[in-house]
Short mmCIF file of C-alpha atoms and ligand atoms in Angstrom, two decimals:
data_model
loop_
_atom_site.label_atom_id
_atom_site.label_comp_id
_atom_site.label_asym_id
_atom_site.label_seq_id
_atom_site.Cartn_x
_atom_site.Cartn_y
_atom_site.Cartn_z
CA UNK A 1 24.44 34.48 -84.55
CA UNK A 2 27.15 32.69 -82.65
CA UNK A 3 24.94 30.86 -79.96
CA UNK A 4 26.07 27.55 -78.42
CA UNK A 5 23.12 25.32 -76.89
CA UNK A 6 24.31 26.44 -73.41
CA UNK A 7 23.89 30.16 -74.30
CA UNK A 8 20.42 29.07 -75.78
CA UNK A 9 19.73 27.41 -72.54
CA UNK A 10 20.52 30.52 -70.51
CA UNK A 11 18.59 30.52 -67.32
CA UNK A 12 15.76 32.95 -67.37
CA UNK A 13 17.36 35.08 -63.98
CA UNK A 14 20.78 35.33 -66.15
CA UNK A 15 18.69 36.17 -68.96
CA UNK A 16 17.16 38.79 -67.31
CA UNK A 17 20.65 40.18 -64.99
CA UNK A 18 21.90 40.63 -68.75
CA UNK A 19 19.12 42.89 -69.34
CA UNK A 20 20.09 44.73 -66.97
CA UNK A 21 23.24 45.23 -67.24
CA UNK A 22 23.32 45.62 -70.81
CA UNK A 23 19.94 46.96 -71.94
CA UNK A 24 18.20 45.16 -74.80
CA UNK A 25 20.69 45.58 -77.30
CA UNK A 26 23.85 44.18 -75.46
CA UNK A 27 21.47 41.00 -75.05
CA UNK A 28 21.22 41.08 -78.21
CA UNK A 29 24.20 39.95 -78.83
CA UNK A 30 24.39 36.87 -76.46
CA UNK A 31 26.89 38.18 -73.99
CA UNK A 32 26.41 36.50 -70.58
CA UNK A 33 27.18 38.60 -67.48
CA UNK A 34 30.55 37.58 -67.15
CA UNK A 35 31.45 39.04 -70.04
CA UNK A 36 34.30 41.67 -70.21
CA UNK A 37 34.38 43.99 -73.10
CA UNK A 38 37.35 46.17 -74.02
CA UNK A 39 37.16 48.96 -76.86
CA UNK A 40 40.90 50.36 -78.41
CA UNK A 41 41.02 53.63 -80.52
CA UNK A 42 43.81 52.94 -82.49
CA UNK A 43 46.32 55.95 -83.81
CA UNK A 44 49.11 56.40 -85.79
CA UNK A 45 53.09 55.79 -84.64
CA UNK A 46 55.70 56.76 -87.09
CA UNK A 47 53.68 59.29 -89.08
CA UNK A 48 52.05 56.37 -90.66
CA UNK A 49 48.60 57.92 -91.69
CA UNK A 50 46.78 54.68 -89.75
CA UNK A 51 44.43 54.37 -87.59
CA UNK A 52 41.56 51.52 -86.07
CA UNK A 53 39.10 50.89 -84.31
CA UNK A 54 39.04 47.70 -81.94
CA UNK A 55 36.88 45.68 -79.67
CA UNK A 56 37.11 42.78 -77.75
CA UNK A 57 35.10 40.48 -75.20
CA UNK A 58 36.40 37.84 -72.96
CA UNK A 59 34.48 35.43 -71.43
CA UNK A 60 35.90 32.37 -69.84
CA UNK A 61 38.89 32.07 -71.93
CA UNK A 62 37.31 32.69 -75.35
CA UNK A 63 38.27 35.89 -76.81
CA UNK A 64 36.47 37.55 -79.96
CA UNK A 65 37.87 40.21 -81.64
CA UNK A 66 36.78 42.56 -84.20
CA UNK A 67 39.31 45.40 -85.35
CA UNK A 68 38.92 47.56 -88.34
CA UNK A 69 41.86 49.39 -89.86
CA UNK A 70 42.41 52.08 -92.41
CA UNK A 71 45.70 54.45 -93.59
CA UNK A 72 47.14 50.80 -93.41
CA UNK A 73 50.00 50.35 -96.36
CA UNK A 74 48.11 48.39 -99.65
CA UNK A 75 48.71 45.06 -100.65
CA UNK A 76 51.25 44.50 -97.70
CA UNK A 77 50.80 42.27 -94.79
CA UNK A 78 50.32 43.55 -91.43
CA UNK A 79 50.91 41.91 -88.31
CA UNK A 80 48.53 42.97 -85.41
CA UNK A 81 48.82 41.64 -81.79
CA UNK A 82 47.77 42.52 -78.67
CA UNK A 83 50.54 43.61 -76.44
CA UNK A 84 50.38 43.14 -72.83
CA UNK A 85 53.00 44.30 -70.07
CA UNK A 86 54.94 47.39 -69.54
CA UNK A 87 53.26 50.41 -68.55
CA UNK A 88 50.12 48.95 -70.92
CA UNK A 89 50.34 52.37 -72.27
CA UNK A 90 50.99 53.23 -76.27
CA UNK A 91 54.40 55.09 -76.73
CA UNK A 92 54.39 58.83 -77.31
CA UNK A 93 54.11 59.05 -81.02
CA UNK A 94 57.33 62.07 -80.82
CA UNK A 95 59.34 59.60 -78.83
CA UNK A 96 62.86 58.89 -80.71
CA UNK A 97 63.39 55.55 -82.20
CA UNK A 98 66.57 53.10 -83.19
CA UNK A 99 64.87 53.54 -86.74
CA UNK A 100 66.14 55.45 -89.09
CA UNK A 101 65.49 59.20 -88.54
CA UNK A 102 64.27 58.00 -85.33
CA UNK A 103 61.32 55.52 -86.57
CA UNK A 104 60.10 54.13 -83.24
CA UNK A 105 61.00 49.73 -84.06
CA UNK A 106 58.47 47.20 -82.24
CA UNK A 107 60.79 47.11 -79.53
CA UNK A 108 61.46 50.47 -78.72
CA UNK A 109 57.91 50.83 -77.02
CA UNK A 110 58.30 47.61 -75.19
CA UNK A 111 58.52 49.52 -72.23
CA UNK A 112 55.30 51.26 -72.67
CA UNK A 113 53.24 48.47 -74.15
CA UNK A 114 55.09 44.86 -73.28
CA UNK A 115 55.13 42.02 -75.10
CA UNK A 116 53.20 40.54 -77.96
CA UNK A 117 50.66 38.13 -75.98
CA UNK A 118 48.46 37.52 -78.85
CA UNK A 119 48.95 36.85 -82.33
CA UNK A 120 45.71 38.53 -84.46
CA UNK A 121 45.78 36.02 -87.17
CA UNK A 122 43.49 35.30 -89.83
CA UNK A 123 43.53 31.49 -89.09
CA UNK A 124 45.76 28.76 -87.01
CA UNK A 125 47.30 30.02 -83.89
CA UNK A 126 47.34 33.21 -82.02
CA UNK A 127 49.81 32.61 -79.69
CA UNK A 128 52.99 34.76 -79.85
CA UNK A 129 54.75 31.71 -82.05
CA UNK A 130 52.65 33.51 -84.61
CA UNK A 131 53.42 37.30 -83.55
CA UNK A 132 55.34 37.03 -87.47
CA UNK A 133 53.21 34.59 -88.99
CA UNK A 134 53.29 37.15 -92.03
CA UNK A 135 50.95 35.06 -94.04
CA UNK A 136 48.20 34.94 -91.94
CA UNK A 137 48.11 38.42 -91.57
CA UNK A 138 45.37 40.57 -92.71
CA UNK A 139 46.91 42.55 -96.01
CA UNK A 140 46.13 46.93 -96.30
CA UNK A 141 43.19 48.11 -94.34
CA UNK A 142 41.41 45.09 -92.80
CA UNK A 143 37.76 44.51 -91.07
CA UNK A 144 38.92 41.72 -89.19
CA UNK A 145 36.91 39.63 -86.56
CA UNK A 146 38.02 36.20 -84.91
CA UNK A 147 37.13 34.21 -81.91
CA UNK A 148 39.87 32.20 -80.21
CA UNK A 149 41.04 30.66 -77.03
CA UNK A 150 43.78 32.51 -74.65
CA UNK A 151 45.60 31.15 -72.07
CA UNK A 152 44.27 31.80 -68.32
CA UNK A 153 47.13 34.54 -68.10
CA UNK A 154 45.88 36.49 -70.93
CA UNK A 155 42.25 36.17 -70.46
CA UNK A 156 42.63 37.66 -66.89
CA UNK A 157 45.22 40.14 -68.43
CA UNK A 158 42.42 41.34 -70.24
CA UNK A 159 39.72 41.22 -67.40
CA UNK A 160 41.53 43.53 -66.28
CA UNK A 161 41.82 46.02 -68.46
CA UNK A 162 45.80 45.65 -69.58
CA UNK A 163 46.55 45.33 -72.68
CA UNK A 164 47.19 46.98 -76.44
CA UNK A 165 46.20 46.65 -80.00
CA UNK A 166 49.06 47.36 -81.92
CA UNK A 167 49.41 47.25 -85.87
CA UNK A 168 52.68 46.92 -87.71
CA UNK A 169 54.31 47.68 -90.80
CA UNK A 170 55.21 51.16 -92.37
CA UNK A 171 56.39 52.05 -95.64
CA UNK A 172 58.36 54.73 -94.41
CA UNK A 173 59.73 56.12 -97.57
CA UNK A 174 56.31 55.64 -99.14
CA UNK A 175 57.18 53.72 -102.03
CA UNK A 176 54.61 50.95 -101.82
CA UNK A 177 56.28 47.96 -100.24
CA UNK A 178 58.41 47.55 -97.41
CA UNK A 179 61.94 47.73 -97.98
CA UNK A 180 65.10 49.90 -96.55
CA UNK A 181 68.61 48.90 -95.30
CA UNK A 182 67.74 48.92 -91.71
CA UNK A 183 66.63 44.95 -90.59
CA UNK A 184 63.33 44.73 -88.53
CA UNK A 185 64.15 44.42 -84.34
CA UNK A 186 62.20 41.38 -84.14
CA UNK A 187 63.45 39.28 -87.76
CA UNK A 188 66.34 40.29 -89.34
CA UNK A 189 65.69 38.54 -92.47
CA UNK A 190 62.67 41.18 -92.78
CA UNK A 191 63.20 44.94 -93.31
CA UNK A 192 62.13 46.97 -90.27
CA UNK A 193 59.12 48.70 -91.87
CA UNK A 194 57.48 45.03 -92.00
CA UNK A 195 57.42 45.16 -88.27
CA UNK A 196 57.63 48.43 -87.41
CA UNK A 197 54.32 49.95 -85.04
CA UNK A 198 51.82 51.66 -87.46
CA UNK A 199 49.52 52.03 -84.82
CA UNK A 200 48.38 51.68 -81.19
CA UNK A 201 45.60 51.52 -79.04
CA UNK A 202 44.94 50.85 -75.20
CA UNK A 203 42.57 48.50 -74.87
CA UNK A 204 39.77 50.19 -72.49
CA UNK A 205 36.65 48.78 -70.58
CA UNK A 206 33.89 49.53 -73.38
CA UNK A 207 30.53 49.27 -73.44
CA UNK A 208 28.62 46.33 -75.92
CA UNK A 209 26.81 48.80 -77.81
CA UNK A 210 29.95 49.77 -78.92
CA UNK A 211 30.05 46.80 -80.83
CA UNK A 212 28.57 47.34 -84.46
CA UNK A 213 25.73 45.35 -85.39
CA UNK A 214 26.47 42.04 -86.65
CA UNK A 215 29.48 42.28 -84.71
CA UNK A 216 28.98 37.92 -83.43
CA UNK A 217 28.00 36.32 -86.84
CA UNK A 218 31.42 35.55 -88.19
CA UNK A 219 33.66 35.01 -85.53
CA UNK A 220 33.87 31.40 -85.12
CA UNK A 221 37.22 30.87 -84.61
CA UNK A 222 36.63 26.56 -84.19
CA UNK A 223 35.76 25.79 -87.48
CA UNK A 224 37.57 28.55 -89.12
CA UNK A 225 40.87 27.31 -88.39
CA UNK A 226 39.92 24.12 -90.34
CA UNK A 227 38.05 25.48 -93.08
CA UNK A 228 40.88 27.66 -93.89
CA UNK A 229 43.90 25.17 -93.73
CA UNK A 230 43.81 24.96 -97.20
CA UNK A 231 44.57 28.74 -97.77
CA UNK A 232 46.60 28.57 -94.96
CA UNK A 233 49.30 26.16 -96.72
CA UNK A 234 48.82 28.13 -99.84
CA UNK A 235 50.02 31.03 -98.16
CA UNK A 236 53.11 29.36 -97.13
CA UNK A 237 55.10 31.03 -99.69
CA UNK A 238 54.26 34.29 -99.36
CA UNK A 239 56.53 35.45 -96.37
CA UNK A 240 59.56 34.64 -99.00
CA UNK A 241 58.06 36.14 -101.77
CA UNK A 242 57.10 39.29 -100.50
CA UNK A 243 60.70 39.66 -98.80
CA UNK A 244 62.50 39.13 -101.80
CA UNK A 245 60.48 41.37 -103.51
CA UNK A 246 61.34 44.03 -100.84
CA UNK A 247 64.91 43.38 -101.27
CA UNK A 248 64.47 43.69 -104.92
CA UNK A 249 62.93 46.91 -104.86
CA UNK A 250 65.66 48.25 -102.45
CA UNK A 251 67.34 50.12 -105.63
CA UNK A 252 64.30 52.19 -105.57
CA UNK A 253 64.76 53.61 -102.07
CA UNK A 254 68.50 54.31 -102.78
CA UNK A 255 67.44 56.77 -105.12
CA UNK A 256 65.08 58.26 -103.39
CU1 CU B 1 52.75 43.89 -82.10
#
């Protein structure tokens, strides 16, 4: 379990006001009573086939997040953010993209679920410096789970009940990588269905035993980040080599 000696040290009356807000099993899982937790049922944009599952807690300005995702293109990275802003709503999945045949691009739906305020990377930071960070993406369907630090902003954002979990990338023409002649909104040295939305949920007020079990053992996000620098410079080549494998695959989609 993630425990730190202050959560260990709990005072019995928290201890017990957790009970009862919670029941047994939400103590269970070491949440104190200010915790906020936010669940997201996560369905397809662009006719992309995903969907996901995703919870988060806040407390203070520590953040965990678990998200599960399926449908999600193979071997390809996804970015996955929350969004925040806008209407905090996901866009109509009929509403009429700049994409080609009317593919709804990241930005389209800025309206209806604002700006990347969180970057859900596997490692290093998840501010939205990051919201490309390609390599530290999870790759195809993912059971992902981090904790991090947000900003004050984003925490209370989230206290409140705004926000979105959105996933990206859609191989439109479903030839197994991303590639096209139409440039992503948000890179243009990427093709848009790197970036574009595969999926969206709002993030609601949830219940903990929503969380699956074992949902706190993995999620320290601290040590993580170190452990996994290594990989993390690894991985520093695989944004270009994954783009110019797009680009050489392009042929393909031409005859399509
Ligand atoms: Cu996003």
């Amino acid at each position: 379990m993630m425990r730190t000696k202050t959560k260990r040290m709990l005072p019995l009356l928290a201890a017990t006001a957790m009970l009862g807000t919670f029941g047994a099993s939400g103590a269970a899982l070491a949440e104190g009573p200010d915790t906020t937790t936010l669940e997201a049922n996560l369905t397809q944009l662009n006719d992309s086939g995903a969907s996901g599952t995703a919870w988060v807690t806040v407390e203070g300005n520590e953040v965990h997040v678990k998200l599960d995702s399926s449908g999600m293109l193979t071997d390809s990275p996804h970015a996955q953010h929350i969004h925040i802003g806008g209407k905090n709503q996901c866009p109509d999945p009929s509403m009429e993209g700049t994409g080609a045949d009317g593919a709804i691009r990241t930005m389209d739906a800025a309206g209806d679920y604002g700006a990347v305020q969180v970057s859900l990377t596997n490692d290093g930071d998840t501010s939205p410096d990051s919201a490309l960070a390609v390599d530290r993406f999870p790759t195809g369907d993912a059971s992902y789970e981090r904790t991090f630090e947000v900003s004050d902003e984003v925490a209370e954002n989230l206290r409140h009940g705004d926000g979105s979990a959105v996933l990206h990338g859609v191989d439109h023409n479903g030839n197994g990588t991303y590639d096209g002649d139409q440039m992503s909104d948000l890179d243009p040295s990427l093709p848009s269905e790197a970036t574009d939305p595969a999926a969206c949920g709002v993030l609601e007020m949830g219940q903990m035993e929503a969380m699956p079990e074992g949902g706190a053992e993995t999620g320290d996000g601290t040590t993580a980040g170190i452990e996994n620098s290594g990989a993390l410079l690894a991985g520093g080549g695989l944004l270009t080599a994954a783009a110019a494998g797009a680009f050489a695959l392009r042929k393909r989609h031409a005859q399509k």
